[in-house]
């Protein structure tokens, strides 16, 4: 897409270098061109035989090097393209040496010619001496059971100059449909083109626009006088209308009545004086042939002007005086001295703008270059249209791709969410199952064991033991009952919440220690900066069971008077120590290892491994016992 967008911008810049195609922007109101008659079409024969021929007088000795066909534009029947451009045709030239032997320079009789749209079609070929040129059409535009063809303009170029329009050349056709001012055979070479004036690249140059009062126009018609500097052979005068801002019709401000004079000197009578010319319909360019006379001065007199904002207005882009010397034609008025009478003192624009070579903000170029560039413009316009079409498809594909990715991603996200919910549900069910299993194990290992012990002691007491043994066993039953009570409270506490803070756990350790060691003095030293440190349920349970095991061992065997519990949290490591002043023991003694205390020590080491902690036990007979647990805390 980036490559297509880059090519699109490059083609747009290239297209701006060609003359504009004005047909659709400013459709013609007259002079559509030439329209052939209707030719029948049968199921077995769809060919037609129609021709146009342009003949030059006498023995024509100058070469012809190019021919252009301008498609007709009929807005009512072809709003989007040309009207009736021939589909199959050929162009032949005839020389004066062999007037009956045609030389075909263009042949499109075996295949349909590509639709030119509204762009002119330009054919160049090696220079040929000609006396006449003929276009033969073998297939036209079909409508119902007939076919026809139409052209706006036929141009024949000699050294870059269009030599088709002069009145002394003979234009013939096999048939013609005539309906002035729209269709007529002479309109085929009248230089009034639907593609617009021969304007080229944009130049910000204003045109001559002037308002007059009614009396001036009535009593003293304004005159425009151009001094060509010397006498020249003058062939024609071209007048280019200008557009007045805020005026809907571009050529509205062109004079309604005017006449043209040619003089050899200012004090002489005119050698050519046209009748008063009336223009009732707007046109993009007026062309006036003047019979190739020699003159130096041109005078244009304005007799009637259109009104705008209740005032007569005159607007013109350019006046061109085309002279001919041999085979060469040139604009003799370019940059020459120009004078205008009855010009108001507050005139906003200078008369020199009428001969500056620009019109409507564009440079005026030669007819040959204008038509050839319009023909080249079609190739660039087609490449731009193709690029824009591909870009449109690419954007639609990208949009579809995004939708596909979005919908696919949404489906994947939805399934992922469903799987995540199912996974979380499975985890919760597994955690619940593990919790039930843990509760069952705790009840079996702790409470059930304690109840079994109490049952065994009760059976011994039923055998009439001595009073001393009775008191000892009753104390043991009370101790076991207290231990069971604390175990049940411990299970309930573990079930209440998944996570507790260290401060809460320290409080629970202190309460448990004072309950188990009711006959001893318990001293607890816990840090104050652990309010935000959290302990998961599983970690908390193993810590509490390890601590309880140590406390029960102290209560059962140590006969300690003091228990000191100290905790510290350094660099995310919890160090918890429990030190008593009891009788102590030798950890390496086999008798101890095979006792209940030995099993208790093994359980403590197993829980330390589950916590990923280090457990250190220091004890000597008669010197008490110290249990230290070191474990990481997140």
mmCIF file of N, CA, C and O in Angstrom, residues 3 39 63 74 80 120 164 211 214 227 249-250 293-294 315 317 336 384 428 440 453 483 499 510 568 575 583:
data_model
loop_
_atom_site.group_PDB
_atom_site.id
_atom_site.type_symbol
_atom_site.label_atom_id
_atom_site.label_comp_id
_atom_site.label_asym_id
_atom_site.label_seq_id
_atom_site.Cartn_x
_atom_site.Cartn_y
_atom_site.Cartn_z
ATOM 1 N N UNK A 3 3.770 1.552 -1.402
ATOM 2 C CA UNK A 3 4.273 1.699 -2.771
ATOM 3 C C UNK A 3 3.184 2.265 -3.687
ATOM 4 O O UNK A 3 3.456 3.135 -4.525
ATOM 5 N N UNK A 39 -26.396 4.306 -40.189
ATOM 6 C CA UNK A 39 -26.125 3.205 -41.101
ATOM 7 C C UNK A 39 -26.747 1.940 -40.536
ATOM 8 O O UNK A 39 -26.529 1.613 -39.361
ATOM 9 N N UNK A 63 4.829 18.986 -46.407
ATOM 10 C CA UNK A 63 4.623 17.699 -45.752
ATOM 11 C C UNK A 63 3.626 17.815 -44.596
ATOM 12 O O UNK A 63 3.514 18.835 -43.932
ATOM 13 N N UNK A 74 -21.179 14.955 -25.902
ATOM 14 C CA UNK A 74 -22.601 15.289 -25.967
ATOM 15 C C UNK A 74 -23.156 15.043 -24.563
ATOM 16 O O UNK A 74 -23.509 13.920 -24.213
ATOM 17 N N UNK A 80 -20.425 10.634 -19.113
ATOM 18 C CA UNK A 80 -19.196 10.110 -18.536
ATOM 19 C C UNK A 80 -18.098 9.859 -19.561
ATOM 20 O O UNK A 80 -16.998 9.477 -19.192
ATOM 21 N N UNK A 120 -8.054 13.598 -26.668
ATOM 22 C CA UNK A 120 -7.758 13.533 -28.108
ATOM 23 C C UNK A 120 -6.871 12.337 -28.439
ATOM 24 O O UNK A 120 -6.144 11.829 -27.585
ATOM 25 N N UNK A 164 -5.826 22.357 -41.037
ATOM 26 C CA UNK A 164 -7.159 21.926 -41.460
ATOM 27 C C UNK A 164 -8.167 23.064 -41.531
ATOM 28 O O UNK A 164 -9.032 23.070 -42.415
ATOM 29 N N UNK A 211 -14.756 47.006 -15.708
ATOM 30 C CA UNK A 211 -16.148 47.442 -15.698
ATOM 31 C C UNK A 211 -16.244 48.842 -16.301
ATOM 32 O O UNK A 211 -15.346 49.675 -16.116
ATOM 33 N N UNK A 214 -22.543 52.660 -18.577
ATOM 34 C CA UNK A 214 -23.416 52.434 -19.729
ATOM 35 C C UNK A 214 -23.232 53.489 -20.806
ATOM 36 O O UNK A 214 -23.224 53.191 -22.008
ATOM 37 N N UNK A 227 0.046 47.138 -31.798
ATOM 38 C CA UNK A 227 1.066 47.455 -32.792
ATOM 39 C C UNK A 227 1.998 46.260 -32.900
ATOM 40 O O UNK A 227 2.705 45.914 -31.955
ATOM 41 N N UNK A 249 -20.889 31.394 -15.268
ATOM 42 C CA UNK A 249 -20.493 30.970 -16.611
ATOM 43 C C UNK A 249 -19.119 31.554 -16.913
ATOM 44 O O UNK A 249 -18.942 32.779 -16.903
ATOM 45 N N UNK A 250 -18.101 30.694 -17.176
ATOM 46 C CA UNK A 250 -16.736 31.205 -17.328
ATOM 47 C C UNK A 250 -16.586 32.248 -18.434
ATOM 48 O O UNK A 250 -15.862 33.229 -18.274
ATOM 49 N N UNK A 293 -3.575 38.561 -45.132
ATOM 50 C CA UNK A 293 -3.169 39.881 -45.649
ATOM 51 C C UNK A 293 -2.000 40.406 -44.832
ATOM 52 O O UNK A 293 -1.744 39.951 -43.716
ATOM 53 N N UNK A 294 -1.287 41.407 -45.403
ATOM 54 C CA UNK A 294 -0.159 42.014 -44.694
ATOM 55 C C UNK A 294 -0.653 43.263 -43.970
ATOM 56 O O UNK A 294 -1.290 44.134 -44.558
ATOM 57 N N UNK A 315 -14.125 41.081 -20.037
ATOM 58 C CA UNK A 315 -13.062 40.227 -19.505
ATOM 59 C C UNK A 315 -12.491 39.394 -20.640
ATOM 60 O O UNK A 315 -13.228 38.717 -21.352
ATOM 61 N N UNK A 317 -8.835 36.973 -21.651
ATOM 62 C CA UNK A 317 -7.581 36.416 -21.177
ATOM 63 C C UNK A 317 -6.423 36.721 -22.109
ATOM 64 O O UNK A 317 -5.331 37.060 -21.648
ATOM 65 N N UNK A 336 3.737 42.640 -27.516
ATOM 66 C CA UNK A 336 3.771 43.878 -28.300
ATOM 67 C C UNK A 336 3.044 45.008 -27.569
ATOM 68 O O UNK A 336 2.329 44.805 -26.583
ATOM 69 N N UNK A 384 -3.020 6.401 -13.438
ATOM 70 C CA UNK A 384 -3.479 6.871 -12.133
ATOM 71 C C UNK A 384 -4.767 6.165 -11.718
ATOM 72 O O UNK A 384 -4.912 5.740 -10.560
ATOM 73 N N UNK A 428 -9.603 -23.830 41.574
ATOM 74 C CA UNK A 428 -10.355 -23.660 42.814
ATOM 75 C C UNK A 428 -10.872 -25.011 43.333
ATOM 76 O O UNK A 428 -10.841 -25.271 44.538
ATOM 77 N N UNK A 440 -9.041 -33.173 56.550
ATOM 78 C CA UNK A 440 -9.230 -34.569 56.952
ATOM 79 C C UNK A 440 -7.949 -35.140 57.554
ATOM 80 O O UNK A 440 -7.974 -35.855 58.581
ATOM 81 N N UNK A 453 -5.517 -41.334 72.180
ATOM 82 C CA UNK A 453 -4.663 -41.333 73.374
ATOM 83 C C UNK A 453 -5.512 -41.212 74.641
ATOM 84 O O UNK A 453 -5.288 -41.906 75.649
ATOM 85 N N UNK A 483 -4.670 -29.426 73.816
ATOM 86 C CA UNK A 483 -3.977 -29.472 72.514
ATOM 87 C C UNK A 483 -4.977 -29.675 71.375
ATOM 88 O O UNK A 483 -4.902 -29.023 70.319
ATOM 89 N N UNK A 499 -4.697 -15.407 52.839
ATOM 90 C CA UNK A 499 -3.452 -14.696 53.111
ATOM 91 C C UNK A 499 -3.641 -13.843 54.353
ATOM 92 O O UNK A 499 -4.678 -13.180 54.516
ATOM 93 N N UNK A 510 1.955 -15.846 69.474
ATOM 94 C CA UNK A 510 2.024 -15.476 70.886
ATOM 95 C C UNK A 510 0.845 -16.069 71.669
ATOM 96 O O UNK A 510 1.008 -16.631 72.772
ATOM 97 N N UNK A 568 12.637 -11.759 63.628
ATOM 98 C CA UNK A 568 13.247 -10.610 62.946
ATOM 99 C C UNK A 568 13.116 -10.817 61.434
ATOM 100 O O UNK A 568 13.183 -11.960 60.947
ATOM 101 N N UNK A 575 13.589 -14.728 60.412
ATOM 102 C CA UNK A 575 14.335 -15.549 61.374
ATOM 103 C C UNK A 575 13.490 -15.626 62.647
ATOM 104 O O UNK A 575 13.243 -14.600 63.302
ATOM 105 N N UNK A 583 15.189 -28.638 80.737
ATOM 106 C CA UNK A 583 16.204 -29.655 81.016
ATOM 107 C C UNK A 583 17.093 -29.971 79.840
ATOM 108 O O UNK A 583 18.204 -30.508 79.990
#
